[in-house]
Short mmCIF file of C-alpha atoms in Angstrom, two decimals:
data_model
loop_
_atom_site.label_atom_id
_atom_site.label_comp_id
_atom_site.label_asym_id
_atom_site.label_seq_id
_atom_site.Cartn_x
_atom_site.Cartn_y
_atom_site.Cartn_z
CA MET A 12 5.70 28.80 32.93
CA ASP A 13 9.74 29.87 31.62
CA VAL A 14 8.14 29.92 27.68
CA ALA A 15 5.01 32.18 28.77
CA MET A 16 6.93 35.01 31.05
CA LEU A 17 9.76 35.13 28.24
CA ALA A 18 6.91 35.63 25.35
CA GLY A 19 4.53 37.94 27.49
CA VAL A 20 2.03 35.59 27.66
CA SER A 21 0.12 33.31 30.13
CA ALA A 22 1.07 29.50 30.25
CA MET A 23 -2.57 28.72 29.00
CA THR A 24 -1.73 30.65 25.68
CA VAL A 25 1.18 28.29 25.04
CA SER A 26 -0.70 25.59 25.66
CA ARG A 27 -3.01 26.83 22.95
CA VAL A 28 -0.05 27.97 20.85
CA LEU A 29 1.11 24.00 21.30
CA ASN A 30 -1.72 22.29 20.35
CA ASP A 31 -4.40 24.29 18.85
CA PRO A 32 -2.41 27.25 16.95
CA ASP A 33 -5.52 28.28 14.68
CA ARG A 34 -6.92 29.57 17.76
CA VAL A 35 -3.75 31.81 18.60
CA ARG A 36 -3.45 35.16 16.47
CA ALA A 37 -0.38 35.16 14.70
CA GLU A 38 1.73 37.66 16.08
CA THR A 39 1.28 36.00 19.78
CA ARG A 40 1.88 32.65 17.89
CA ALA A 41 5.11 33.75 16.35
CA ARG A 42 6.47 35.09 19.61
CA VAL A 43 5.52 31.80 21.55
CA LEU A 44 7.27 29.70 18.68
CA ALA A 45 10.44 32.22 18.95
CA ALA A 46 10.46 31.84 22.82
CA VAL A 47 10.09 28.14 22.70
CA ARG A 48 13.32 27.67 19.80
CA GLU A 49 15.09 30.19 22.43
CA LEU A 50 14.47 27.81 25.26
CA ASP A 51 14.35 24.42 23.52
CA TYR A 52 11.42 23.67 25.00
CA ARG A 53 10.04 20.62 24.11
CA PRO A 54 6.71 18.92 25.63
CA ASN A 55 6.68 16.42 28.26
CA GLN A 56 4.67 13.31 26.48
CA ALA A 57 4.33 11.28 29.70
CA ALA A 58 2.64 14.31 31.37
CA ARG A 59 0.51 14.96 28.07
CA GLN A 60 -0.64 11.59 28.09
CA LEU A 61 -1.51 11.77 32.26
CA VAL A 62 -3.67 15.06 31.33
CA THR A 63 -5.19 13.82 27.96
CA GLY A 64 -5.37 10.27 28.33
CA ARG A 65 -3.70 9.75 24.62
CA SER A 66 0.02 8.95 23.89
CA GLY A 67 -0.01 10.96 20.62
CA VAL A 68 1.58 7.36 19.27
CA LEU A 69 -0.07 5.43 16.69
CA GLY A 70 1.13 1.46 16.15
CA VAL A 71 1.30 -0.30 12.90
CA VAL A 72 1.75 -3.89 12.19
CA SER A 73 3.27 -4.96 8.95
CA ILE A 74 5.34 -7.75 7.54
CA ASP A 75 9.17 -7.66 7.37
CA THR A 76 9.67 -6.75 3.54
CA THR A 77 10.95 -4.63 0.92
CA LEU A 78 8.70 -5.12 -1.64
CA TYR A 79 7.63 -1.91 -3.70
CA GLY A 80 4.27 -2.17 -2.21
CA PRO A 81 4.21 -3.15 1.31
CA ALA A 82 7.07 -0.99 2.11
CA THR A 83 5.59 1.94 0.25
CA THR A 84 2.38 1.87 1.99
CA LEU A 85 4.11 1.54 5.16
CA TYR A 86 6.11 4.68 4.87
CA CYS A 87 2.65 6.67 3.47
CA ILE A 88 0.84 5.85 6.66
CA GLU A 89 3.81 7.13 8.42
CA GLN A 90 4.24 10.31 7.03
CA ALA A 91 0.01 10.86 7.18
CA ALA A 92 0.41 10.13 10.55
CA ARG A 93 3.61 12.13 11.15
CA ASN A 94 2.15 15.19 9.29
CA ALA A 95 -0.88 15.18 11.67
CA GLY A 96 1.71 15.38 15.00
CA TYR A 97 1.67 11.72 15.51
CA ASN A 98 4.60 9.27 16.51
CA VAL A 99 4.67 5.95 14.90
CA SER A 100 5.56 2.89 16.64
CA ILE A 101 6.07 0.06 14.08
CA ALA A 102 6.18 -3.50 14.60
CA SER A 103 7.73 -5.66 11.84
CA LEU A 104 6.67 -9.48 12.01
CA SER A 105 8.43 -11.90 10.10
CA SER A 106 5.33 -13.95 9.12
CA LEU A 107 1.22 -12.88 9.20
CA ASN A 108 -1.00 -15.06 11.18
CA ARG A 109 -2.98 -15.08 14.14
CA ARG A 110 -0.31 -15.55 16.83
CA SER A 111 2.45 -13.61 15.53
CA MET A 112 -0.16 -10.58 14.99
CA GLU A 113 -1.38 -10.97 18.29
CA GLU A 114 2.18 -10.76 19.79
CA GLY A 115 2.81 -7.97 17.76
CA VAL A 116 -0.41 -5.53 18.75
CA GLN A 117 0.34 -6.74 22.57
CA ARG A 118 3.84 -5.06 22.41
CA LEU A 119 2.25 -1.78 20.32
CA ARG A 120 -0.31 -1.94 23.53
CA ALA A 121 2.33 -2.13 26.04
CA GLN A 122 3.76 1.24 24.67
CA ALA A 123 0.41 2.46 25.27
CA VAL A 124 -0.08 3.57 21.65
CA ASP A 125 -3.91 5.24 21.01
CA GLY A 126 -4.79 2.96 17.88
CA VAL A 127 -3.28 0.27 15.81
CA ILE A 128 -2.98 -0.26 11.48
CA ILE A 129 -2.29 -3.17 10.23
CA VAL A 130 -1.41 -3.84 6.94
CA ALA A 131 -2.20 -7.51 6.36
CA PRO A 132 -1.71 -8.48 2.18
CA HIS A 133 -1.68 -12.44 3.49
CA GLU A 134 -4.69 -14.76 3.16
CA SER A 135 -3.25 -15.90 6.79
CA ALA A 136 -3.76 -12.65 8.66
CA THR A 137 -7.74 -12.97 8.08
CA GLU A 138 -7.56 -15.43 11.75
CA GLY A 139 -5.89 -12.96 13.10
CA LEU A 140 -7.85 -10.14 12.41
CA ARG A 141 -11.03 -11.62 13.84
CA HIS A 142 -9.48 -12.05 17.46
CA LEU A 143 -8.18 -8.88 18.11
CA PRO A 144 -8.81 -6.98 21.24
CA PRO A 145 -11.90 -5.16 20.96
CA GLU A 146 -11.25 -1.93 23.02
CA MET A 147 -8.39 -1.58 20.77
CA PRO A 148 -9.15 1.03 17.93
CA VAL A 149 -8.11 -0.67 14.75
CA VAL A 150 -7.84 -0.36 11.16
CA ALA A 151 -6.59 -3.15 8.36
CA VAL A 152 -4.84 -2.01 4.95
CA ASP A 153 -4.69 -4.44 2.28
CA ALA A 154 -6.87 -6.99 3.93
CA GLY A 155 -9.68 -9.51 2.61
CA ASP A 156 -13.43 -8.58 3.33
CA ASP A 157 -14.46 -10.71 5.83
CA ILE A 158 -13.56 -9.17 9.03
CA PRO A 159 -14.44 -7.53 11.52
CA VAL A 160 -12.52 -4.06 11.21
CA PRO A 161 -12.83 -1.11 8.50
CA VAL A 162 -9.99 -1.72 5.40
CA ALA A 163 -8.49 0.71 3.38
CA LYS A 164 -7.11 -0.46 0.02
CA VAL A 165 -6.44 -0.51 -3.81
CA ASP A 166 -9.19 -1.90 -5.76
CA GLN A 167 -6.70 -4.73 -7.09
CA ARG A 168 -9.84 -6.27 -9.36
CA ALA A 169 -10.46 -3.22 -11.37
CA GLY A 170 -7.09 -2.61 -11.99
CA ALA A 171 -6.74 -5.98 -13.54
CA VAL A 172 -9.64 -5.51 -15.13
CA ARG A 173 -8.32 -2.22 -17.23
CA VAL A 174 -4.61 -3.62 -18.22
CA THR A 175 -6.93 -6.67 -19.80
CA ARG A 176 -9.19 -4.53 -21.66
CA HIS A 177 -6.66 -2.94 -22.55
CA LEU A 178 -4.78 -5.70 -24.13
CA LEU A 179 -7.79 -7.24 -25.69
CA SER A 180 -8.69 -3.96 -27.41
CA LEU A 181 -5.31 -3.51 -28.96
CA GLY A 182 -6.49 -7.04 -30.73
CA HIS A 183 -5.12 -9.97 -28.76
CA ARG A 184 -7.13 -12.72 -28.92
CA THR A 185 -6.18 -13.53 -25.17
CA VAL A 186 -3.67 -12.54 -22.86
CA TRP A 187 -1.24 -14.96 -20.35
CA HIS A 188 -1.06 -13.98 -17.10
CA VAL A 189 2.08 -14.36 -14.60
CA ALA A 190 0.45 -14.03 -11.05
CA GLY A 191 2.18 -13.38 -7.46
CA PRO A 192 2.00 -15.65 -4.72
CA ALA A 193 -1.07 -17.94 -3.64
CA ASP A 194 -1.44 -16.26 -0.25
CA TRP A 195 -0.81 -13.09 -1.52
CA LEU A 196 -4.67 -11.37 -1.74
CA ASP A 197 -3.51 -8.64 -3.87
CA ALA A 198 -2.17 -11.57 -6.40
CA ASN A 199 -5.89 -13.27 -6.08
CA GLY A 200 -7.70 -10.00 -7.07
CA ARG A 201 -5.77 -9.39 -10.06
CA ILE A 202 -6.39 -13.12 -11.21
CA GLU A 203 -9.82 -12.64 -10.70
CA GLY A 204 -10.14 -9.10 -12.50
CA TRP A 205 -7.89 -11.04 -15.30
CA ARG A 206 -10.11 -14.00 -15.53
CA GLY A 207 -13.44 -12.15 -15.69
CA VAL A 208 -12.53 -10.19 -18.08
CA LEU A 209 -11.79 -12.77 -20.53
CA GLU A 210 -14.34 -14.95 -19.87
CA GLU A 211 -16.92 -11.98 -20.12
CA ALA A 212 -15.45 -11.81 -23.77
CA GLY A 213 -15.47 -15.24 -24.40
CA ARG A 214 -11.36 -15.69 -24.87
CA PRO A 215 -9.54 -18.89 -23.72
CA VAL A 216 -8.08 -18.52 -20.31
CA PRO A 217 -4.73 -19.85 -20.10
CA ASP A 218 -3.39 -21.34 -17.18
CA VAL A 219 -2.26 -19.18 -14.06
CA LEU A 220 1.42 -19.12 -14.02
CA ARG A 221 2.73 -18.13 -10.30
CA GLY A 222 5.78 -16.19 -9.49
CA ASP A 223 7.52 -14.59 -6.44
CA TRP A 224 7.54 -11.01 -6.92
CA SER A 225 10.81 -11.06 -7.84
CA ALA A 226 12.19 -10.23 -11.41
CA ARG A 227 14.32 -14.27 -11.34
CA SER A 228 10.80 -15.78 -11.14
CA GLY A 229 9.65 -13.67 -13.71
CA TYR A 230 12.71 -14.49 -15.99
CA ARG A 231 11.79 -18.29 -15.03
CA LEU A 232 8.45 -17.77 -16.19
CA GLY A 233 9.19 -15.84 -19.28
CA ARG A 234 11.62 -18.14 -20.92
CA GLY A 235 8.70 -20.96 -20.43
CA LEU A 236 6.22 -18.65 -22.19
CA ALA A 237 8.56 -17.27 -24.92
CA GLN A 238 8.30 -20.83 -26.21
CA GLU A 239 4.43 -20.65 -26.68
CA PRO A 240 3.87 -19.80 -30.29
CA GLU A 241 0.36 -18.34 -29.50
CA LEU A 242 1.96 -15.71 -27.12
CA THR A 243 0.87 -12.27 -27.83
CA ALA A 244 0.36 -10.59 -24.62
CA VAL A 245 1.17 -11.21 -21.06
CA PHE A 246 -0.23 -9.27 -17.73
CA VAL A 247 2.33 -9.51 -14.72
CA ALA A 248 1.15 -8.90 -11.74
CA ASN A 249 4.38 -6.65 -10.51
CA ASP A 250 6.55 -4.39 -12.09
CA GLN A 251 9.49 -6.84 -10.96
CA MET A 252 8.77 -9.49 -12.60
CA ALA A 253 7.60 -8.05 -15.87
CA LEU A 254 11.60 -6.89 -15.89
CA GLY A 255 11.98 -10.73 -15.89
CA VAL A 256 9.70 -11.33 -18.54
CA LEU A 257 11.03 -8.54 -20.52
CA ARG A 258 14.45 -9.88 -20.52
CA ALA A 259 13.63 -13.78 -20.91
CA LEU A 260 11.52 -12.28 -24.09
CA ARG A 261 14.54 -10.34 -25.69
CA GLU A 262 16.86 -13.14 -25.44
CA ALA A 263 13.89 -15.71 -26.76
CA GLY A 264 14.36 -13.28 -29.77
CA ARG A 265 10.43 -12.32 -29.13
CA ARG A 266 10.36 -8.65 -30.04
CA VAL A 267 8.40 -6.03 -27.34
CA PRO A 268 5.68 -4.90 -28.42
CA GLU A 269 5.89 -6.10 -32.04
CA ASP A 270 5.69 -9.27 -31.32
CA VAL A 271 4.52 -9.64 -27.50
CA SER A 272 3.00 -7.12 -25.44
CA VAL A 273 4.17 -7.13 -21.82
CA ALA A 274 2.32 -5.02 -18.98
CA GLY A 275 3.06 -4.90 -15.55
CA PHE A 276 1.28 -3.39 -12.17
CA ASP A 277 2.40 -0.97 -9.12
CA ASP A 278 4.12 1.94 -11.78
CA ILE A 279 7.32 1.42 -9.47
CA PRO A 280 9.85 4.20 -10.22
CA GLU A 281 11.79 2.45 -12.74
CA SER A 282 9.03 1.00 -14.99
CA ALA A 283 9.14 4.46 -16.92
CA TYR A 284 13.28 3.40 -17.60
CA TYR A 285 12.93 0.02 -18.90
CA TRP A 286 13.35 -0.69 -22.31
CA PRO A 287 10.92 -0.49 -23.89
CA PRO A 288 8.86 1.57 -20.78
CA LEU A 289 6.45 -0.17 -19.20
CA THR A 290 2.43 -0.14 -19.32
CA THR A 291 1.64 -0.99 -15.88
CA VAL A 292 -1.19 -0.03 -13.10
CA ARG A 293 -0.28 3.03 -10.80
CA GLN A 294 -1.55 2.28 -7.13
CA ASP A 295 -2.34 5.71 -5.25
CA PHE A 296 -0.53 4.66 -1.34
CA GLY A 297 -0.48 7.75 -0.44
CA GLU A 298 -4.15 7.99 -0.51
CA VAL A 299 -4.33 4.12 0.89
CA GLY A 300 -2.19 5.54 3.94
CA ARG A 301 -4.26 8.86 4.47
CA LEU A 302 -7.78 6.71 4.36
CA ALA A 303 -6.42 4.62 6.68
CA PHE A 304 -4.61 7.32 9.07
CA HIS A 305 -8.01 9.22 8.89
CA MET A 306 -10.45 5.96 9.20
CA LEU A 307 -8.10 5.19 12.74
CA LEU A 308 -8.73 8.63 14.01
CA ASP A 309 -12.32 8.22 13.32
CA ARG A 310 -12.08 4.70 15.24
CA MET A 311 -10.46 6.83 18.24
CA ALA A 312 -12.88 8.84 18.68
CA GLY A 313 -15.58 6.34 18.91
CA ALA A 314 -16.98 6.49 15.02
CA ASP A 315 -17.41 3.24 13.00
CA PRO A 316 -16.52 4.17 9.66
CA ASP A 317 -17.22 2.60 6.39
CA GLY A 318 -16.49 -1.53 6.70
CA ARG A 319 -14.17 -1.08 3.57
CA ARG A 320 -12.89 2.05 1.54
CA LEU A 321 -11.46 1.51 -2.13
CA VAL A 322 -8.94 3.45 -3.96
CA GLU A 323 -9.25 3.34 -7.36
CA PRO A 324 -5.91 2.68 -9.66
CA GLU A 325 -4.96 3.88 -12.95
CA LEU A 326 -3.82 2.59 -15.83
CA VAL A 327 -0.60 3.87 -17.24
CA VAL A 328 0.21 3.07 -20.70
CA ARG A 329 3.70 3.45 -21.92
CA GLU A 330 5.81 1.36 -25.16
CA SER A 331 5.93 -2.21 -24.07
CA THR A 332 2.07 -2.55 -25.36
CA GLY A 333 0.56 -2.50 -28.91
CA ALA A 334 -0.98 -3.95 -31.63
CA ALA A 335 -1.59 -7.81 -31.99
CA PRO A 336 0.76 -9.52 -34.60
CA GLY A 337 -1.07 -9.52 -38.14
#
């Protein structure tokens, strides 16, 4: 009422400016917003919830990690929600299993969130996603396919296919692979894509080497790879491990890309500044976040969005890959 009186409009007009500004003429909207600033007015969220039945808060359940992929996905989900006027409450878990996910969702339900996005990149999260409260609108990110909730994710298999074909097109007889941990769905999707290309081409399929996403594990595995006389190409499942592989090859006197081509995955901001600059696969985490947010809005409105929405990755060719040595 105070804002309406100062702006010389009705209380209903103030409400429209705050909740549906496109329905109000620009001149009137500017006058109301000037009054809002002058009076330092802030909407009462508790009162708004009583009227609309909505809190304006979305919940996100995610594993507590600083890894580039999950951390960037979480940031992009939060940005998409805030840009649309929603607040975000985050439940960070030390592990993703049925019990921890149920506790995380219950914590968010106690805050009266309107819906929940679950970032679930682990195999162990699948069971928890099958036992969520049916009345709670939920969307998953980076989850498996055999779950009863909609999923938004990057097509990991397609990214691995692109980079493996790129390496074979350069004349390499086969491609070795440094993979991520066995419980990570992304890691296993990349293995499937890599192996499928080699089998389709009738090429030898080397044993998978498992790292833990860190540059240290890449370095450790790279030291062993450097001793393989037939090694000419390696696809590493993320850019941090690729950094370790590059150092190990350099220390062993194996030149990149003259002797060995190296490709990563993620396109972290630093990958363009590795030496040599790293060929990698770019994931559009921003698009994944926007997709997940809009799928959740559909769920909150009672719609049933498509079960799985895939974002296509992009191969980024730089100087760490080249023709097979003659």
